[in-house]
Coordinates of C-alpha atoms and ligand atoms in Angstrom, one line a residue:
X1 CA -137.5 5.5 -11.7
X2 CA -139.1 3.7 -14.9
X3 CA -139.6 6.2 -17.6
X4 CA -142.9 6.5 -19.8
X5 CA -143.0 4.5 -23.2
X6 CA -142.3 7.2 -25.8
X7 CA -145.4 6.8 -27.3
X8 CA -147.2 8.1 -23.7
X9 CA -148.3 11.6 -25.0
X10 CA -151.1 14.1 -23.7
X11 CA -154.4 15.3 -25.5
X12 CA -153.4 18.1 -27.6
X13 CA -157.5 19.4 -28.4
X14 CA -158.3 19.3 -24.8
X15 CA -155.1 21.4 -23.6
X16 CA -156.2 23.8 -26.1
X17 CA -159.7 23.5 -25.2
X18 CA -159.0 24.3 -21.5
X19 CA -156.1 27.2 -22.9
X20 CA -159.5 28.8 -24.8
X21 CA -162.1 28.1 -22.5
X22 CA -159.9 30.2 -19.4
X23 CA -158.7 32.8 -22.1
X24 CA -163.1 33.7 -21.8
X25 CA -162.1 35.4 -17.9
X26 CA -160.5 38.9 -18.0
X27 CA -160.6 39.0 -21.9
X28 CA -158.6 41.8 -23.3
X29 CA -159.1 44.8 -25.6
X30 CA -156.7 43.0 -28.5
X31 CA -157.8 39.4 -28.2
X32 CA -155.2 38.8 -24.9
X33 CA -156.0 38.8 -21.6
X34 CA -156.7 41.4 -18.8
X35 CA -156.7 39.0 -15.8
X36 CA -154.5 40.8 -13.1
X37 CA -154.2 39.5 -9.4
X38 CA -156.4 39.4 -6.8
X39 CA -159.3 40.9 -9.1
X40 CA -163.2 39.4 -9.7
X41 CA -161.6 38.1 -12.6
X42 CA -158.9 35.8 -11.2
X43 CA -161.2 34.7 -8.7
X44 CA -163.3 33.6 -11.7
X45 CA -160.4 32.1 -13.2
X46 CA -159.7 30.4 -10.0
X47 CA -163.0 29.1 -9.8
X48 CA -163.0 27.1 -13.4
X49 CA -159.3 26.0 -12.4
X50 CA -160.8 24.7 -8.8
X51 CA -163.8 22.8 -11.0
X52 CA -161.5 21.2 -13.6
X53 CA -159.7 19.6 -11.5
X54 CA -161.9 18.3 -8.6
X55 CA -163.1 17.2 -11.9
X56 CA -160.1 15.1 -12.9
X57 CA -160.2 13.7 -9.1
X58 CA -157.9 16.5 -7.2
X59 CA -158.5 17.6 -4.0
X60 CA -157.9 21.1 -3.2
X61 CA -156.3 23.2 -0.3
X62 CA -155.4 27.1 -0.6
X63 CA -152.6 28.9 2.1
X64 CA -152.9 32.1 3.7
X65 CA -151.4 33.8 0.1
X66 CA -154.0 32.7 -2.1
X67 CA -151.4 30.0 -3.4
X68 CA -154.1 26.6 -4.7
X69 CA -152.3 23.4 -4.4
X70 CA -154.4 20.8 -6.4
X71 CA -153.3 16.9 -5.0
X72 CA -153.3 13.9 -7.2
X73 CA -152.9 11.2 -4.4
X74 CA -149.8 9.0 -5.0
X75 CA -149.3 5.1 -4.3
X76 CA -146.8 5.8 -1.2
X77 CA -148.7 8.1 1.4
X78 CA -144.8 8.7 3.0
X79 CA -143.7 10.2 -0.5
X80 CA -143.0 14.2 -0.9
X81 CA -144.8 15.4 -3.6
X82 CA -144.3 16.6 -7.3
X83 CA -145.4 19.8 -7.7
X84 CA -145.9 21.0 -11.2
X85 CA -147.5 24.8 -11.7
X86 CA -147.7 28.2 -12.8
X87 CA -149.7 31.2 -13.0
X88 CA -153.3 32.0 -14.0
X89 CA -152.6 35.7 -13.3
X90 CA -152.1 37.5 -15.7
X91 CA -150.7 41.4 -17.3
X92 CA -153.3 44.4 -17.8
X93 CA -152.5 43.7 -21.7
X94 CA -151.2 40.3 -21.6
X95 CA -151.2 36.9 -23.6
X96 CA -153.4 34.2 -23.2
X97 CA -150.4 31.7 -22.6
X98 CA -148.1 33.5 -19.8
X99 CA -148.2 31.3 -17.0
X100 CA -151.7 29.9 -18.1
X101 CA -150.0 27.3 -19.7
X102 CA -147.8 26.1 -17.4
X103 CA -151.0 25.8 -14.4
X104 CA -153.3 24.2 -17.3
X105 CA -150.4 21.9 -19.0
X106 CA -150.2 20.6 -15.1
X107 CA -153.9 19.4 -15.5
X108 CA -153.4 18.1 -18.4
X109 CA -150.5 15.8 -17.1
X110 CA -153.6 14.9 -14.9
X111 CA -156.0 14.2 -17.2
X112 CA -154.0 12.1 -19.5
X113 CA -153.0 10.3 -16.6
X114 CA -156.2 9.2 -15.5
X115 CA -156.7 8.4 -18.9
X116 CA -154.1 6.1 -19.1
X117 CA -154.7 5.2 -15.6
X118 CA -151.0 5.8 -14.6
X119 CA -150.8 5.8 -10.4
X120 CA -147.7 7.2 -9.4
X121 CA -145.7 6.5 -6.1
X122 CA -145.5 10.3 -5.5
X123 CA -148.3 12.3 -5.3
X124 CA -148.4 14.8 -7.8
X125 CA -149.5 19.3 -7.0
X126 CA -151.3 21.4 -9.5
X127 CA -150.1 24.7 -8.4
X128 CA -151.3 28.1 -9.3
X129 CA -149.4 30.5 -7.3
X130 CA -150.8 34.1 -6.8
X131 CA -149.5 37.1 -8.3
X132 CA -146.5 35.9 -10.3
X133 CA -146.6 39.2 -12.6
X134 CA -146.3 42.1 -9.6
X135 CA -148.0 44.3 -12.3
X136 CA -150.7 45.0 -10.0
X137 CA -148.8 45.1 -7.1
X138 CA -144.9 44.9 -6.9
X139 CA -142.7 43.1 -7.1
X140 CA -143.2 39.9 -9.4
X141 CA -143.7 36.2 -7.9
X142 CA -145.2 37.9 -4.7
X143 CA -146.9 34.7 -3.5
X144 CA -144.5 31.9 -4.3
X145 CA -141.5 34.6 -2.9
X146 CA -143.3 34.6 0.6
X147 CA -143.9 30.4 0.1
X148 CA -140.1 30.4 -0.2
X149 CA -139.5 32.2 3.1
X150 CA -137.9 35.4 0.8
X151 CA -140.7 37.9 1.8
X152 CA -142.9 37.8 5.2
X153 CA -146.9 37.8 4.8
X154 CA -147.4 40.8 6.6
X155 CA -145.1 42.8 4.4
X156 CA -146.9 41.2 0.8
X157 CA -150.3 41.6 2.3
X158 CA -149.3 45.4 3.3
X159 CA -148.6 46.2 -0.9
X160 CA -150.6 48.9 -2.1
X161 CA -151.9 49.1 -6.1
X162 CA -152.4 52.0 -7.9
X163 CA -155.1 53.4 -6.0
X164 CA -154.0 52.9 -2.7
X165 CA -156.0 49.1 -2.4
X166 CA -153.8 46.6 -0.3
X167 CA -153.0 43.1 -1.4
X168 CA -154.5 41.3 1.6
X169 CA -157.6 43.5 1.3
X170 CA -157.9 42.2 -2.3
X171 CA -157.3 38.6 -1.7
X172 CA -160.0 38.8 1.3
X173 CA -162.2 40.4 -0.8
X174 CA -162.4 38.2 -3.7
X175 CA -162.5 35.4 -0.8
X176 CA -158.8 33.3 -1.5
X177 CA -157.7 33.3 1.9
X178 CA -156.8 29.7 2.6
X179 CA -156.5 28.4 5.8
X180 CA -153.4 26.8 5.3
X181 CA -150.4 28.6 6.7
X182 CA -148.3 29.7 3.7
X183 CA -144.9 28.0 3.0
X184 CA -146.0 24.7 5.6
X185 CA -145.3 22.7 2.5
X186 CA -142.1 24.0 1.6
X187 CA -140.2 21.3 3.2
X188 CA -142.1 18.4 2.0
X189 CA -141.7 18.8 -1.8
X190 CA -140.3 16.3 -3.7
X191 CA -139.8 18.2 -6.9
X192 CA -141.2 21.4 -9.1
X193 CA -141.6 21.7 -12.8
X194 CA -142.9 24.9 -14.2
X195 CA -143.9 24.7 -18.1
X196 CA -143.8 28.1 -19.6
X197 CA -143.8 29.9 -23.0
X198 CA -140.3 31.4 -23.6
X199 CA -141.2 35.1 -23.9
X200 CA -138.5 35.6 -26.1
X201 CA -137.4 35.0 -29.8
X202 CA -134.6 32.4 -29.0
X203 CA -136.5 28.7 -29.5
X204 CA -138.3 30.0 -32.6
X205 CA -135.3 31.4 -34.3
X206 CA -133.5 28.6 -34.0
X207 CA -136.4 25.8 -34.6
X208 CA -136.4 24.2 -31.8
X209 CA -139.5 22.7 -29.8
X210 CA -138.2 22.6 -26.1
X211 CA -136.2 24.8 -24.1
X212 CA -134.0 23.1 -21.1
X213 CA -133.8 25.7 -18.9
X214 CA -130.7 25.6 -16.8
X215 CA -130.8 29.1 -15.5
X216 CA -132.8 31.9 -15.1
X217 CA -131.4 35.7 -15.2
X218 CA -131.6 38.0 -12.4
X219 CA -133.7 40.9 -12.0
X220 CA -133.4 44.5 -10.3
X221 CA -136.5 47.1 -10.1
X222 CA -135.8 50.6 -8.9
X223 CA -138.6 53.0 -8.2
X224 CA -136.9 56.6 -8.8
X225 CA -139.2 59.4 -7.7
X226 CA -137.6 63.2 -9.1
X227 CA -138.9 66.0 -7.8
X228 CA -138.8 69.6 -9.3
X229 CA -141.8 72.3 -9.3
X230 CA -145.0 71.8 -10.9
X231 CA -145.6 75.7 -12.9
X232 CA -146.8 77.3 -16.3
X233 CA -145.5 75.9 -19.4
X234 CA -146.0 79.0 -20.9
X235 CA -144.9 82.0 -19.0
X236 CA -141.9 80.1 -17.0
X237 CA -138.9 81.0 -18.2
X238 CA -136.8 78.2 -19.8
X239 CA -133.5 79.5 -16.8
X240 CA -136.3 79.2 -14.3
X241 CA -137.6 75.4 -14.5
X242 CA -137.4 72.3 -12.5
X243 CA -138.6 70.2 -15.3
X244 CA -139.1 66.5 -13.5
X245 CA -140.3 65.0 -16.6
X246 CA -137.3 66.1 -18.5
X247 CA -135.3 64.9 -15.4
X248 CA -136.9 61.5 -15.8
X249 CA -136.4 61.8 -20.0
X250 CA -132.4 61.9 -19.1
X251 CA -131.9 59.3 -16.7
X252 CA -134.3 56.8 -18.7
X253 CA -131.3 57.3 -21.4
X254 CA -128.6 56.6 -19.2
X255 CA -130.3 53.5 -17.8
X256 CA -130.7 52.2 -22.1
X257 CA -126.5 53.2 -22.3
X258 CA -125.6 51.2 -19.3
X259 CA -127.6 47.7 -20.1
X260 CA -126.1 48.3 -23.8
X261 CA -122.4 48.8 -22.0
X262 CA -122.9 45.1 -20.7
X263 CA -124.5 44.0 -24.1
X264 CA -125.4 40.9 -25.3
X265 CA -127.0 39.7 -22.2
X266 CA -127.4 42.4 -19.9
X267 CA -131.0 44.2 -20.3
X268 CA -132.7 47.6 -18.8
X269 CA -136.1 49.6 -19.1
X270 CA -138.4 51.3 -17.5
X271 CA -142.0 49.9 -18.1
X272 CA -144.1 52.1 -15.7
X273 CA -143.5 55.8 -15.9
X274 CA -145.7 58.3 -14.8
X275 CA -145.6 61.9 -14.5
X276 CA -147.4 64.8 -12.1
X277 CA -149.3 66.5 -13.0
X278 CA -149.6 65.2 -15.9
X279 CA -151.3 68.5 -17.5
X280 CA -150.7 69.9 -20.7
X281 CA -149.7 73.2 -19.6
X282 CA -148.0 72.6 -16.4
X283 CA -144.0 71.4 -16.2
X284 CA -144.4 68.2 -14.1
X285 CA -143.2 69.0 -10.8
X286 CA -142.8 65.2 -10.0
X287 CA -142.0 61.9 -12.0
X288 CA -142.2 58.3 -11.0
X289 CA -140.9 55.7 -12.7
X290 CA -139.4 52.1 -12.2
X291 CA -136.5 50.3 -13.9
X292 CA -136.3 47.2 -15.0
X293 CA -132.4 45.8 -14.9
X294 CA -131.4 42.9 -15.8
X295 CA -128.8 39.7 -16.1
X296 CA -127.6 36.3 -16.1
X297 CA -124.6 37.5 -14.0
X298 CA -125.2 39.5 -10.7
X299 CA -122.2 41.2 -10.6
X300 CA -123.4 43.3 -13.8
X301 CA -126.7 43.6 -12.4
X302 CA -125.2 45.3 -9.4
X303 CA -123.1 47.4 -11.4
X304 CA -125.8 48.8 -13.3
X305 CA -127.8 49.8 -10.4
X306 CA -124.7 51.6 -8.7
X307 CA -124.0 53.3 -12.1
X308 CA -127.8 54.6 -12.3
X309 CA -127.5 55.8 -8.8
X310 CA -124.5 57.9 -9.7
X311 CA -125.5 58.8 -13.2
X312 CA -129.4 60.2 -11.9
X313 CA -127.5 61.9 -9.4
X314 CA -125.8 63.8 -11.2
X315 CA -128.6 64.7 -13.5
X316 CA -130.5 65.9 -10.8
X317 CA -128.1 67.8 -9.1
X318 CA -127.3 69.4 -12.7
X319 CA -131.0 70.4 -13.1
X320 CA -131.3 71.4 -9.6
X321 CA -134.0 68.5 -9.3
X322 CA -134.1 66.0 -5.6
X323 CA -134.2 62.5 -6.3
X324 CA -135.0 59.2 -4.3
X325 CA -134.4 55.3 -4.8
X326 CA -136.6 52.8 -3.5
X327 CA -135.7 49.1 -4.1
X328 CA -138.6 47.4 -5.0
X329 CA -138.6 43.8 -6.4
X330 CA -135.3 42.0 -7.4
X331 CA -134.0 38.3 -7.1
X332 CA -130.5 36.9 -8.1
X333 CA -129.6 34.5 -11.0
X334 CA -130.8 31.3 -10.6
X335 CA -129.8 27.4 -11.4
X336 CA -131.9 25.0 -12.2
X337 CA -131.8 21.9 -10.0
X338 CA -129.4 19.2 -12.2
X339 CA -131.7 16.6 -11.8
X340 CA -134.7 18.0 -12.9
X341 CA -132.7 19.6 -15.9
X342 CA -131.9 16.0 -17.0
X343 CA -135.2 14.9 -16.5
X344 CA -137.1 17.4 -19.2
X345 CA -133.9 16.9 -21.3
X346 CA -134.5 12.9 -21.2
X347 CA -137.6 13.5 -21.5
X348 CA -137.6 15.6 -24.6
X349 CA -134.6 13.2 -26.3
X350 CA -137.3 10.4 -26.0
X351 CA -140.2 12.1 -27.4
X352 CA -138.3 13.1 -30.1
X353 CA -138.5 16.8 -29.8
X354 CA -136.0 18.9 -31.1
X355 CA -134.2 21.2 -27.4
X356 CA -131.3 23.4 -26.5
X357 CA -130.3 24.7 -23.1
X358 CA -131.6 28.3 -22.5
X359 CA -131.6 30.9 -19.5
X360 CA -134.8 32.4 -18.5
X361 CA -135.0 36.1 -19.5
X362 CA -137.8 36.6 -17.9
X363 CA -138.8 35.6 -14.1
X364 CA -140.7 32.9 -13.1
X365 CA -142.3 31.1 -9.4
X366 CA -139.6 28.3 -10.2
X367 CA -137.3 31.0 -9.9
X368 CA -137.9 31.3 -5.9
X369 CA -139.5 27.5 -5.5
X370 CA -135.6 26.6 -6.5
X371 CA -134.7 27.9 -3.2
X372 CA -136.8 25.4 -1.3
X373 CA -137.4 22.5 -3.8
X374 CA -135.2 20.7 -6.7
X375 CA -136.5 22.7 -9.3
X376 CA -136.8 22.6 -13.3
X377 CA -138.4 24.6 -16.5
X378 CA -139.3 23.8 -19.6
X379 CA -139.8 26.3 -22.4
X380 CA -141.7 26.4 -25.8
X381 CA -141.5 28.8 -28.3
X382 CA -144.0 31.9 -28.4
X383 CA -144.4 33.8 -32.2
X384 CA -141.7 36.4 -33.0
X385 CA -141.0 36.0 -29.2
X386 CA -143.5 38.2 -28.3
X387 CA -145.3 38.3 -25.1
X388 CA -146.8 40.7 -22.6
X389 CA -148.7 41.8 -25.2
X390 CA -151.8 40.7 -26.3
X391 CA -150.7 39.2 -29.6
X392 CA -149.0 36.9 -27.6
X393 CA -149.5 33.8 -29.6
X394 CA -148.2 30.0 -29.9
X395 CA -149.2 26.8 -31.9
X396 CA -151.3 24.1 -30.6
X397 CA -147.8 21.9 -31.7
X398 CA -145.4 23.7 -29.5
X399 CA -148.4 23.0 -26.7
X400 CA -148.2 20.1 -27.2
X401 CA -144.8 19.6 -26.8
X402 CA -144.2 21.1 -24.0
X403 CA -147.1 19.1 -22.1
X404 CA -145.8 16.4 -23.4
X405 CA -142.5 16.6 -22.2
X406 CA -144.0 18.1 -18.9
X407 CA -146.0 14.9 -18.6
X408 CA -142.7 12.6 -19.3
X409 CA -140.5 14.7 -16.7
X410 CA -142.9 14.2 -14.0
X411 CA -144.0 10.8 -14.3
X412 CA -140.7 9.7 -14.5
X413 CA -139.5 11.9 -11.2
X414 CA -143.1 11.0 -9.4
X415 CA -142.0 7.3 -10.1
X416 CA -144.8 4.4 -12.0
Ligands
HGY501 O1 -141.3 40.1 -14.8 C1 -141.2 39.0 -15.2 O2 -140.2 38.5 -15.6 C2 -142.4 38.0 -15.0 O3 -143.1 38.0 -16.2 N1 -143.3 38.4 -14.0
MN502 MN1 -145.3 34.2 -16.6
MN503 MN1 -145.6 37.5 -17.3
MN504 MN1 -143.5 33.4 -14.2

């Protein structure tokens, strides 16, 4: 397929515009973003994202996951089409660019080509799948993972949040239920190409505008419940406790010394912890916590959840604590479709933007689209790497270049 002239590039103020203007729903305590799934605000966000578009000429259909598939008709009514999306959803103390940019850099690849009138023989899809963080309700990428086939509906509507609300009972509440059967279109896709801020220090450190993604890293989450006995942090005897919290304390430790036996890339945490009851004078009888593993190579990640089994075993059994695994969100390495990996590296040679090859730490919907669709990613650089936090910041220039070679990869794939 022809490629775009060089000098083809996307409006920079009205990508940052749009970035602004949706950063207003869900706003943050810290100047980020509070937009989680399935809540009023998403469905607010979802509304401006619906307007924009039938705006820039889009039609829109929504499947039975909430999933909204914006369609830019093409010249050839037989051709599959280019789908090119993110996220609008969004952490309880996230950034404003986390997935947002990669859904709103995809109508901006719209806009500038109705600006330049550019009719491509595919037609191109403005995604913006539901629930890509699993903050709300586990695991991550829920809606594009049940698109893909990898979980059934039933299952993902059946997830509970923190108090005891159901995904489906959300997404029917907030009134996203599509009437189009989820994953009907996963067949018929020509391509993906998720834009998306790096969430890591790597393109910044080493001054470069685009990252090529080639592969994204595997991830693991294990939900460990410990049990002891709840009683008086005063008048139990120190011989006498079944200290769950301290229980949790211990294993969290071995679960930092096993991702650092597999350093540089292997990685491990536990970002929700929660103990019972959670009184100031009462040894927590119960603690619940998940951890976060993981690697570019799956064989590590496997080894690191056996050795966690073995080592919190043992901990337990030590401190005369119980203690149960539940697997709750995990996906294996992925690589990036070759093709589409040329295309945003062609693409970025002939803008003149300065790129390296990088691996995803962090998960993304392209992650599971790859299983049904060639797939690519293309990163830009976020400010000291920093993101799922509400700091999370990133110029206007590196914006810019990632639309812009967003806009270049999927002209030239959706063919002129
Ligand atoms: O967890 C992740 O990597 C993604 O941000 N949901
Ligand atoms: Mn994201
Ligand atoms: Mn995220
Ligand atoms: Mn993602």
């Amino acid at each position: 397929m022809a490629a775009p002239g060089e000098n083809l590039r996307i409006n920079p103020d009205r990508l940052w515009d749009s970035l602004m203007e949706m950063a207003k729903i869900g706003p943050g305590v810290a100047g980020g973003n509070n937009r989680q799934t399935v809540t009023d605000e998403d469905g607010e966000g979802r509304k401006l994202f619906q307007k924009w578009c039938e705006e820039a000429g889009m039609t829109m259909a929504v499947d039975t996951m909430g999933n909204m598939f914006m369609t830019r008709p093409g010249t050839d009514p037989d051709a599959l089409p280019v789908y090119v999306g993110s996220h609008l959803d969004t952490q309880p103390t996230g950034g404003k660019y986390d997935g947002v940019l990669g859904v709103l850099g995809g109508l901006e690849v719209i806009r500038t080509m109705n600006d330049l009138g550019i009719k491509t023989k595919h037609p191109i899809v403005v995604t913006n799948w539901t629930n890509e963080e699993g903050t709300r309700f586990a695991p991550a990428m829920l809606a594009s993972g049940v698109f893909a086939g990898v979980h059934t509906q039933d299952w993902a509507y059946d997830r509970e949040d923190h108090d005891g609300k159901k995904f489906g009972d959300e997404l029917k509440r907030i009134g996203w239920v599509g009437d189009e059967e989820v994953g009907a279109r996963k067949d018929k896709m020509h391509a993906m190409f998720e834009l998306h801020i790096e969430q890591g220090p790597i393109l910044e450190a080493e001054g470069k505008d685009i990252g090529v993604v080639t592969h994204g890293q595997g991830l693991s989450w294990t939900q460990v419940t410990v049990t002891g006995k709840d009683s008086h942090t005063g008048s139990t005897p120190m011989p006498m406790r079944k200290n769950a919290g301290l229980g949790m304390a211990r294993i969290l430790e071995k679960v930092d010394e096993i991702a650092w036996s597999h350093a540089p890339h292997a990685v491990g945490a536990a970002g929700h912890i929660e103990v019972f009851p959670n009184s100031r004078n009462v040894i927590p009888g119960k603690a619940v916590f998940t951890i976060d593993f993981r690697s570019p190579d799956l064989a590590v990640i496997q080894d690191m959840e056996n050795r966690l089994k073995v080592e919190a075993q043992k901990i337990c059994d030590d401190m005369g604590l119980q203690v149960e695994f539940e697997k709750v969100g995990g996906f294996d390495p992925v690589e990036f479709d070759k093709g589409c990996v040329e295309a945003v590296r062609n693409a970025a040679e002939r803008l003149g933007y300065s790129h390296q090859n990088i691996i995803s730490g962090a998960g993304h919907d392209a992650c599971w689209i790859n299983k049904v669709a060639p797939t690519a990613m293309i990163m830009c650089p976020c400010v000291d790497g920093l993101s799922h936090n509400e700091a999370e910041e990133i110029s206007k220039d590196w914006a810019k270049a990632g639309a812009d070679v967003l806009f270049h990869a999927v002209v030239e794939t959706a063919g002129i």
